[in-house]
PDB file of C-alpha atoms in Angstrom:
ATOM      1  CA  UNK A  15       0.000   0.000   0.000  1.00 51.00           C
ATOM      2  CA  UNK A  16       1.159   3.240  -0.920  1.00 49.00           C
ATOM      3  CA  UNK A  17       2.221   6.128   1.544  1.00 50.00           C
ATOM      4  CA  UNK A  18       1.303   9.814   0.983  1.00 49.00           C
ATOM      5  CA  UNK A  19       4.065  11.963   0.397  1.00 49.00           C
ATOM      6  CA  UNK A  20       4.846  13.894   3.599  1.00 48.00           C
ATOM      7  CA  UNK A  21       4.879  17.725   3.095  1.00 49.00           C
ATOM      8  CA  UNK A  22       7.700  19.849   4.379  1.00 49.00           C
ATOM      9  CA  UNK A  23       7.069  22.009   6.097  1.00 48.00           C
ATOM     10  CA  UNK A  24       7.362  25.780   4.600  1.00 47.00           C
ATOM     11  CA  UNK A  25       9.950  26.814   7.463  1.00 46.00           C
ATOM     12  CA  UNK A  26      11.977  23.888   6.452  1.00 47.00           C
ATOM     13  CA  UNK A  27      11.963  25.040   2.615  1.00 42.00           C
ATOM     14  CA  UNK A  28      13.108  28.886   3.398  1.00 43.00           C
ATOM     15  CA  UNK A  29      15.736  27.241   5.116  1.00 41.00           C
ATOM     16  CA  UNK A  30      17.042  25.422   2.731  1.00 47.00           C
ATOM     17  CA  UNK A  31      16.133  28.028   0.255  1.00 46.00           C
ATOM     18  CA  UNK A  32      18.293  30.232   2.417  1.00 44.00           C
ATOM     19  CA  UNK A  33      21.530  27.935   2.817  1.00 43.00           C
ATOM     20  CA  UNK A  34      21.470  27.268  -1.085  1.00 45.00           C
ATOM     21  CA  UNK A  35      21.482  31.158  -2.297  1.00 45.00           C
ATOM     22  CA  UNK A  36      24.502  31.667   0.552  1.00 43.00           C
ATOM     23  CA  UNK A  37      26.539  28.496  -1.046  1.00 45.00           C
ATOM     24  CA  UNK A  38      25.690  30.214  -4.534  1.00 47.00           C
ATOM     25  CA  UNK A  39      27.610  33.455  -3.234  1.00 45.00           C
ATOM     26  CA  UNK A  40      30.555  32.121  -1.913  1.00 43.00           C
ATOM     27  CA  UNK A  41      29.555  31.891   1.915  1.00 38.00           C
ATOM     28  CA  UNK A  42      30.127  29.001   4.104  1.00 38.00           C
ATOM     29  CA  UNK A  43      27.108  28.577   6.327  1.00 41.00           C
ATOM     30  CA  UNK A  44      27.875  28.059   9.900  1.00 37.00           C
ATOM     31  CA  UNK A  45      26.118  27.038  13.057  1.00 38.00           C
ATOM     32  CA  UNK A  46      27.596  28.619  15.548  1.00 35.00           C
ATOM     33  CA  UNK A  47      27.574  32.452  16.543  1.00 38.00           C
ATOM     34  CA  UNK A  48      30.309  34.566  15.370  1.00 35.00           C
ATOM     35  CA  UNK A  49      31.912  37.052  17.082  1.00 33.00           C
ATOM     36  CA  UNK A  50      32.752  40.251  14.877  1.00 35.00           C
ATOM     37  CA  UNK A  51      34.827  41.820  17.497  1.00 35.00           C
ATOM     38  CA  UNK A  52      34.380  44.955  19.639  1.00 35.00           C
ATOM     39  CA  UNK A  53      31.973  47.226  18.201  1.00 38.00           C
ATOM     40  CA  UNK A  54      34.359  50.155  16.839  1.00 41.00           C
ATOM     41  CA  UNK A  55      35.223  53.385  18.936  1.00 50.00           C
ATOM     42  CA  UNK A  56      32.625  56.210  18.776  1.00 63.00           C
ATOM     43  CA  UNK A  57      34.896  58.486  21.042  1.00 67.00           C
ATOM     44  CA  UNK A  58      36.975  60.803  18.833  1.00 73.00           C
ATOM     45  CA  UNK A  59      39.789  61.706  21.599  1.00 90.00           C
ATOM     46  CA  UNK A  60      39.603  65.382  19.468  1.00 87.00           C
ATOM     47  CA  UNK A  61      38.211  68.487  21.008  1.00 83.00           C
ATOM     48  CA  UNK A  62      36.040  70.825  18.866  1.00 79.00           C
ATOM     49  CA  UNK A  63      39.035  73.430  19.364  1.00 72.00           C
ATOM     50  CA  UNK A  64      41.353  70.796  17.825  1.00 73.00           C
ATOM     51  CA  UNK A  65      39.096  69.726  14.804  1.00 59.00           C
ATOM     52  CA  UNK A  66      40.145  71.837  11.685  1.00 53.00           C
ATOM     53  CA  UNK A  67      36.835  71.493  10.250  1.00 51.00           C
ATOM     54  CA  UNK A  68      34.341  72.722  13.409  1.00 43.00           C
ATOM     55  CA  UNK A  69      35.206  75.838  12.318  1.00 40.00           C
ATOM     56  CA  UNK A  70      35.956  76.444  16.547  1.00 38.00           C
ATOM     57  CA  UNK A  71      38.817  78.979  17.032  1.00 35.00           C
ATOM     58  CA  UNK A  72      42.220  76.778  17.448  1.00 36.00           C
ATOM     59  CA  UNK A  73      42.762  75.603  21.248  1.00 36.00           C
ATOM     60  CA  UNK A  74      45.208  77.622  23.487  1.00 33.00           C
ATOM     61  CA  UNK A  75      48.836  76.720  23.545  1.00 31.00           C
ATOM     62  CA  UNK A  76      48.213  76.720  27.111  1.00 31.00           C
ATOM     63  CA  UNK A  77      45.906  73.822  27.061  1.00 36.00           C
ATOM     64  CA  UNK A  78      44.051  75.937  30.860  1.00 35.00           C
ATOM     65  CA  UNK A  79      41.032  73.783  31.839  1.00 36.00           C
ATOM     66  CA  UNK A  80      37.746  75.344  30.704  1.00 35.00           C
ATOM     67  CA  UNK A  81      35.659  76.765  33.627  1.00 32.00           C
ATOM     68  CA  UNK A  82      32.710  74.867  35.402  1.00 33.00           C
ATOM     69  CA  UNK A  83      29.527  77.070  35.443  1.00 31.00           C
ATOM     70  CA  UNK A  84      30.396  78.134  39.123  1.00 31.00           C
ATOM     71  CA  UNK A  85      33.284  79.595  37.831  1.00 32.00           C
ATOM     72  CA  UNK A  86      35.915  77.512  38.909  1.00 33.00           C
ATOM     73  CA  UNK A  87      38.288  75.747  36.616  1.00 37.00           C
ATOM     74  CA  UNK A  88      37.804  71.720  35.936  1.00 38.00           C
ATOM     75  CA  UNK A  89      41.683  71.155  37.042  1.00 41.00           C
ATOM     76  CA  UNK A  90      42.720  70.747  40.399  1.00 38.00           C
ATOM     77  CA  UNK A  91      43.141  74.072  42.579  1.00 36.00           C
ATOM     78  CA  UNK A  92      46.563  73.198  43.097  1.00 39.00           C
ATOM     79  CA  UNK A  93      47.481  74.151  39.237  1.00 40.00           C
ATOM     80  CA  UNK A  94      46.433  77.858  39.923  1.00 37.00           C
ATOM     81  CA  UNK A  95      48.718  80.510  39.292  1.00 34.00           C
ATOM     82  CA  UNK A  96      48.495  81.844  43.007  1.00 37.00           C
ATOM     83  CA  UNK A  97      49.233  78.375  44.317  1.00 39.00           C
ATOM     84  CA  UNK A  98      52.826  78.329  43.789  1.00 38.00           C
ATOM     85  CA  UNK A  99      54.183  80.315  46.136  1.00 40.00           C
ATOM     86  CA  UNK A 100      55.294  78.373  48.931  1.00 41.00           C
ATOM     87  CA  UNK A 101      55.728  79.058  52.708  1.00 39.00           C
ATOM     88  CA  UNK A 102      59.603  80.991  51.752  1.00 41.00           C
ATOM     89  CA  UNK A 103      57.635  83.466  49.285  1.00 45.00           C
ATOM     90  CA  UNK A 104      59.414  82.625  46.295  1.00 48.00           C
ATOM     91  CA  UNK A 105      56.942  82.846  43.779  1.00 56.00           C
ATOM     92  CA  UNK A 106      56.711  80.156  41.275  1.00 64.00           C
ATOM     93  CA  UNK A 107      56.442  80.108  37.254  1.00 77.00           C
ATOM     94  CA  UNK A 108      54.263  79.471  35.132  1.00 86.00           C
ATOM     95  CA  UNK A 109      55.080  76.369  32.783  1.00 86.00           C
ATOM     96  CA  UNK A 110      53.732  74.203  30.041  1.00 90.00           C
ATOM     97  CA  UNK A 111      53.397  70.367  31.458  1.00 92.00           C
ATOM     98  CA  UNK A 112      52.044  67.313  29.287  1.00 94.00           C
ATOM     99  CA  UNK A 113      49.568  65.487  31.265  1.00 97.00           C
ATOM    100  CA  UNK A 114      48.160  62.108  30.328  1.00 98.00           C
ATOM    101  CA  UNK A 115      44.532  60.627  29.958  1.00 98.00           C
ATOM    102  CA  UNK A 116      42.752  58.039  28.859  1.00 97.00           C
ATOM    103  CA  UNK A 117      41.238  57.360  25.364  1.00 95.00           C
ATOM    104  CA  UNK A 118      40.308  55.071  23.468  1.00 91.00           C
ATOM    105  CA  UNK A 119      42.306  52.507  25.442  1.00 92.00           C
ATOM    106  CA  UNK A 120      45.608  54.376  25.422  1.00 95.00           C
ATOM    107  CA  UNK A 121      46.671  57.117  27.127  1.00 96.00           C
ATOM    108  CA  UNK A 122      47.372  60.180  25.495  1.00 96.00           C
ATOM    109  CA  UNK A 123      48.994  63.882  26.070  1.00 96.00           C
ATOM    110  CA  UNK A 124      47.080  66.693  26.966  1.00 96.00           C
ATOM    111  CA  UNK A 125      48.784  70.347  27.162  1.00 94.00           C
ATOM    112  CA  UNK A 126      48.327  72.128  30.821  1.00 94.00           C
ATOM    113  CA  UNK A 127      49.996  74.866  32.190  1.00 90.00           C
ATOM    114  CA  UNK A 128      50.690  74.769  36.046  1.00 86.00           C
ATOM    115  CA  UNK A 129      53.113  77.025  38.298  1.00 85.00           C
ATOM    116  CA  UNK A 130      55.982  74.969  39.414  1.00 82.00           C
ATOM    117  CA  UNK A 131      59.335  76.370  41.477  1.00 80.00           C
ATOM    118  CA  UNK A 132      62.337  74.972  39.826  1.00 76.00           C
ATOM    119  CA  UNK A 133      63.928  74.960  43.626  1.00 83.00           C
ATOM    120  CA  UNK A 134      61.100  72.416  44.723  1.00 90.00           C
ATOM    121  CA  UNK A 135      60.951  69.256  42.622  1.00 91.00           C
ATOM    122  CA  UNK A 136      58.110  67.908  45.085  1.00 94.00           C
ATOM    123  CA  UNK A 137      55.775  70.600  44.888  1.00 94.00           C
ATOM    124  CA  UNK A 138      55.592  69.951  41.153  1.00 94.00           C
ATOM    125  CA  UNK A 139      55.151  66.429  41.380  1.00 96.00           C
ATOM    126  CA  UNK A 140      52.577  66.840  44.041  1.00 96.00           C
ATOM    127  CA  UNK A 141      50.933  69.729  41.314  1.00 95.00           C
ATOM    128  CA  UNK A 142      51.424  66.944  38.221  1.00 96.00           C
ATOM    129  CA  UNK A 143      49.366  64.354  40.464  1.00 97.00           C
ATOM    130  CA  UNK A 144      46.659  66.838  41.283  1.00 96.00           C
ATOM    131  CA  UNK A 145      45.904  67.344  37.326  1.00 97.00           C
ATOM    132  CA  UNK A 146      45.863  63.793  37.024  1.00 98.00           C
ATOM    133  CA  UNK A 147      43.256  63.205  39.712  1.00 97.00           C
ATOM    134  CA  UNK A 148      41.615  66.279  38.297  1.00 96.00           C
ATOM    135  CA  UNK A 149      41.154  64.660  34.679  1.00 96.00           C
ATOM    136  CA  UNK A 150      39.686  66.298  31.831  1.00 97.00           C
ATOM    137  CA  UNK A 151      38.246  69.469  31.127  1.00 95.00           C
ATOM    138  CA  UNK A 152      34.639  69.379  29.967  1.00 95.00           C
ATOM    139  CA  UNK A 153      35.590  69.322  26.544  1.00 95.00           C
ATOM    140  CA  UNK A 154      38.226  66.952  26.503  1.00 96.00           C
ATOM    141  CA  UNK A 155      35.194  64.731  28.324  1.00 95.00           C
ATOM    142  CA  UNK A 156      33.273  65.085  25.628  1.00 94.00           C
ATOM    143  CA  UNK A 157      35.691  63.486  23.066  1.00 94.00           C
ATOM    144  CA  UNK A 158      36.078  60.876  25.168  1.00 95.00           C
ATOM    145  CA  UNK A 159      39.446  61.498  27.580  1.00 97.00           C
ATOM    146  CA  UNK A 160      39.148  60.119  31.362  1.00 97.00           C
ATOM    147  CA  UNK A 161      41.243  59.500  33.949  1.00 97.00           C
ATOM    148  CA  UNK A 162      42.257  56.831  36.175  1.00 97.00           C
ATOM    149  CA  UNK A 163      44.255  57.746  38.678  1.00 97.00           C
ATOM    150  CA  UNK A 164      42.772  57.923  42.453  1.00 97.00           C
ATOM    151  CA  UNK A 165      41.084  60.680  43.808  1.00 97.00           C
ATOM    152  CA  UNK A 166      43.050  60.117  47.210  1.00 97.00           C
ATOM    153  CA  UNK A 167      46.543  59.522  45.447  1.00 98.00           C
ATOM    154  CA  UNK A 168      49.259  60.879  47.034  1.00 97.00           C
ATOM    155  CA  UNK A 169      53.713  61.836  46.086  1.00 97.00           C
ATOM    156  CA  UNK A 170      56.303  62.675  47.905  1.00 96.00           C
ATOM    157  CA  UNK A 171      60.176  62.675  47.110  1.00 95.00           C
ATOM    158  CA  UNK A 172      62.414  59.899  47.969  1.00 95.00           C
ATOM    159  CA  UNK A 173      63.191  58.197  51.539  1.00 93.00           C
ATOM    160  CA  UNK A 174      66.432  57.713  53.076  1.00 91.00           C
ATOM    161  CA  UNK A 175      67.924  54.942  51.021  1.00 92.00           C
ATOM    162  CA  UNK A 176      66.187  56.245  47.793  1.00 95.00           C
ATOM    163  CA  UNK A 177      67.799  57.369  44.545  1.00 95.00           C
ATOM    164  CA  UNK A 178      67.732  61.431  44.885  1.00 94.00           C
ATOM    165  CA  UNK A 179      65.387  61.398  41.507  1.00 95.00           C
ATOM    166  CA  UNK A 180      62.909  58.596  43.199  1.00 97.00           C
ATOM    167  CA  UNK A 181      58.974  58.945  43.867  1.00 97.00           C
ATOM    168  CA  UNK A 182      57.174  57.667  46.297  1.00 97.00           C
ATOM    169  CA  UNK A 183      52.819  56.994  45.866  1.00 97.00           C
ATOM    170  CA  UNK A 184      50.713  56.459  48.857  1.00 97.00           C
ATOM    171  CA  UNK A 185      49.912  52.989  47.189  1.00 96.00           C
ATOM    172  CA  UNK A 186      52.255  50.587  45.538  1.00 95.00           C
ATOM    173  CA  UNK A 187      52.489  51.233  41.726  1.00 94.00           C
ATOM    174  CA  UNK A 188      51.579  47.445  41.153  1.00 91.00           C
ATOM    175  CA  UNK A 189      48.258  47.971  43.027  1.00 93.00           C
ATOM    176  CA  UNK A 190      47.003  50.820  41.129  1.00 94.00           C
ATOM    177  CA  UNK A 191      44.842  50.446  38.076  1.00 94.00           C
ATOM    178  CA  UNK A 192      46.681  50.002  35.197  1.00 93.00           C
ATOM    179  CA  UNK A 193      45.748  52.970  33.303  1.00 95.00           C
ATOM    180  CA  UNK A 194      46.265  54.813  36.450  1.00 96.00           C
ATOM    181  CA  UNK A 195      50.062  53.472  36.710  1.00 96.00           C
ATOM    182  CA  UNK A 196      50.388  54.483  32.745  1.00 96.00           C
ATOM    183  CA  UNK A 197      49.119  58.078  33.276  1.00 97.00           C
ATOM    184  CA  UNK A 198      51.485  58.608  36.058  1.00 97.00           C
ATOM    185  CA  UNK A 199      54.435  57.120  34.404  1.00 97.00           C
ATOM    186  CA  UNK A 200      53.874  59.272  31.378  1.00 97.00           C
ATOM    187  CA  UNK A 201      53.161  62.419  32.783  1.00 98.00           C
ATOM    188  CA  UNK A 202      56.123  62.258  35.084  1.00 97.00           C
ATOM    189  CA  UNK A 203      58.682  61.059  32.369  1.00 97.00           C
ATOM    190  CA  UNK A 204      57.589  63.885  30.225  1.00 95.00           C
ATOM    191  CA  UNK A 205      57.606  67.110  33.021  1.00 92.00           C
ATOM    192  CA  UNK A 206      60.521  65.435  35.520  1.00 93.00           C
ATOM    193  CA  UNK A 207      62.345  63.268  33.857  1.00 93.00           C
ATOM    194  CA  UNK A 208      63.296  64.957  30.238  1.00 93.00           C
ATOM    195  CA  UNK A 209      61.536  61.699  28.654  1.00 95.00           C
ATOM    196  CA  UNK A 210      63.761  59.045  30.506  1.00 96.00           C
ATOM    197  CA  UNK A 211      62.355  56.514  32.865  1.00 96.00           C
ATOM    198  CA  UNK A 212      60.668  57.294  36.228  1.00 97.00           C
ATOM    199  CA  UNK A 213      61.677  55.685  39.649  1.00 97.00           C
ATOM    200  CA  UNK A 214      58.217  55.090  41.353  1.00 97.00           C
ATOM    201  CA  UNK A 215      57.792  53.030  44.989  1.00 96.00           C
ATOM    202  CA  UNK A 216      54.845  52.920  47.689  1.00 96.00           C
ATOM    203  CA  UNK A 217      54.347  53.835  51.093  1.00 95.00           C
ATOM    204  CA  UNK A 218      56.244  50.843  52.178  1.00 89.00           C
ATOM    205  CA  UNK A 219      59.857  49.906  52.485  1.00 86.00           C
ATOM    206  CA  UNK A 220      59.563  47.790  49.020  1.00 88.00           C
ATOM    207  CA  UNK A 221      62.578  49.203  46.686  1.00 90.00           C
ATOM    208  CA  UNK A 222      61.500  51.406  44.027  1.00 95.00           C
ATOM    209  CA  UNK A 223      61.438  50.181  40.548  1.00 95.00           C
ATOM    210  CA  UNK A 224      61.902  51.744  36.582  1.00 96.00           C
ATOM    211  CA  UNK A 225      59.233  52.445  35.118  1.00 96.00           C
ATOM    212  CA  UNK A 226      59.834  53.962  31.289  1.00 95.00           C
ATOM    213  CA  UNK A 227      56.889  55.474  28.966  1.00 96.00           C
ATOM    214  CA  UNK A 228      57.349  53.081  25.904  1.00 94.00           C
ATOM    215  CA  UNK A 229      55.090  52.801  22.974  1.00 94.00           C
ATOM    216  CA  UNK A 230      53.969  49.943  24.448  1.00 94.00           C
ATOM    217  CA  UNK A 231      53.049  50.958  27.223  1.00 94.00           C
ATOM    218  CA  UNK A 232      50.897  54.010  26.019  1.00 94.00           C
ATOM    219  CA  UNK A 233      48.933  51.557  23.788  1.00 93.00           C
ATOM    220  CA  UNK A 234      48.780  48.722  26.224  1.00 91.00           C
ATOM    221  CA  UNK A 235      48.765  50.362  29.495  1.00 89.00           C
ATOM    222  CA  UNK A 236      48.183  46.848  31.424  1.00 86.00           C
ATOM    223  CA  UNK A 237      51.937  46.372  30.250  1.00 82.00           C
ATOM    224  CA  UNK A 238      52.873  48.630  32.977  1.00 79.00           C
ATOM    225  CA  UNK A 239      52.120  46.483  36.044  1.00 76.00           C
ATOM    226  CA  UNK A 240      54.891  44.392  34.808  1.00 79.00           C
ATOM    227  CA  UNK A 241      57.426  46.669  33.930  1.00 83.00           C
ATOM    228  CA  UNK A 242      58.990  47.696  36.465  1.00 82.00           C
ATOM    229  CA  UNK A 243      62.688  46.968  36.430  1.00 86.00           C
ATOM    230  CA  UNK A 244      64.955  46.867  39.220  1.00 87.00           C
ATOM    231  CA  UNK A 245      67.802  49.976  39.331  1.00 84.00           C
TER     232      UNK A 245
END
């Protein structure tokens, strides 16, 4: 006896219908998910000021923090121009620093200007941290740039022991985030150190290690909690 012919169903067909016309263009058909990857960056880790085509008057050699709508400026009080004179009365000068923040990442320079006494290699340190907590102006937020470091991160100068050029952080540089670690590396290299490696060590009495502001570790900042070398 003769069976009826069992009907497919029509899911079944645009299935197959589907699977065919993909084989016809070249395309292997696959089962499993694919993953395409991080979606790309919409940050754009350029300020209006910096954008040729805004048509926004260029940005200020200066790189000064815009003002909050209180008044007072987005970087910390510390960087003010009345803030560098110290208990002796010497006033101090103003000068151009490279600070560095997050985006995209990476971290990346950011022009400030900050007043620093050349006689007190502390204080600027101290001022340099302070911009870092600080972090971006409002502008510089809106194209993306952050910052890592703690708001309760502390420097001061070297210990007894210490290499005269040393820093030491009120955590160890290993226990900071590594973006954080990055940012201070960076900055410090740049306005210290004339480019050349930094000395960084913690509140403890841990030796203090090398830390040097590579390519690498601008573009992979999580490189920096492991490369510290000894001096």
């Amino acid at each position: 006896m003769r069976r009826p012919a069992t009907r497919r169903p029509a899911a079944a067909l645009l299935v197959a219908a589907a699977l065919a016309t993909a084989s016809g263009c070249g395309i292997r058909a696959t089962s499993v998910p694919v993953d395409a990857g991080a979606a790309p960056s919409r940050v754009s880790c350029t300020t209006p000021s910096e954008d040729p085509g805004s048509g926004a008057p260029p940005a200020s050699p200066s790189g000064t923090a815009q003002s909050s709508p209180s008044g007072s400026s987005s970087a910390d009080a510390s960087a003010s121009p009345g803030a560098g004179a110290e208990a002796s009365g010497k006033p101090a000068g103003q000068r151009a620093v490279e600070v560095y923040l997050v985006c995209r990442s990476e971290v990346v320079p950011r022009a400030r200007t900050a007043a620093f006494r050349d006689d007190d290699p502390e204080a600027a340190a101290r001022r340099l941290v302070g911009l870092l907590r600080a972090g971006p102006t409002r502008e510089e937020s809106g194209a993306g740039f952050t910052t890592d470091v703690p708001p309760d991160l502390q420097v001061r100068g070297p210990r007894s022991g210490d290499p005269e050029d040393a820093w030491r952080l009120s955590r160890e540089p290993d226990e900071l985030p590594s973006f954080a670690l990055a940012q201070l590396v960076c900055t410090f290299s740049a306005s210290l150190a004339d480019g050349g490696p930094v000395l960084l060590g913690g509140p403890d009495d841990d030796r203090v290690l090398s830390y040097p502001c590579t390519q690498e570790l601008r573009t992979r900042p999580e490189a920096g909690l492991t490369a510290g070398a000894s001096v």
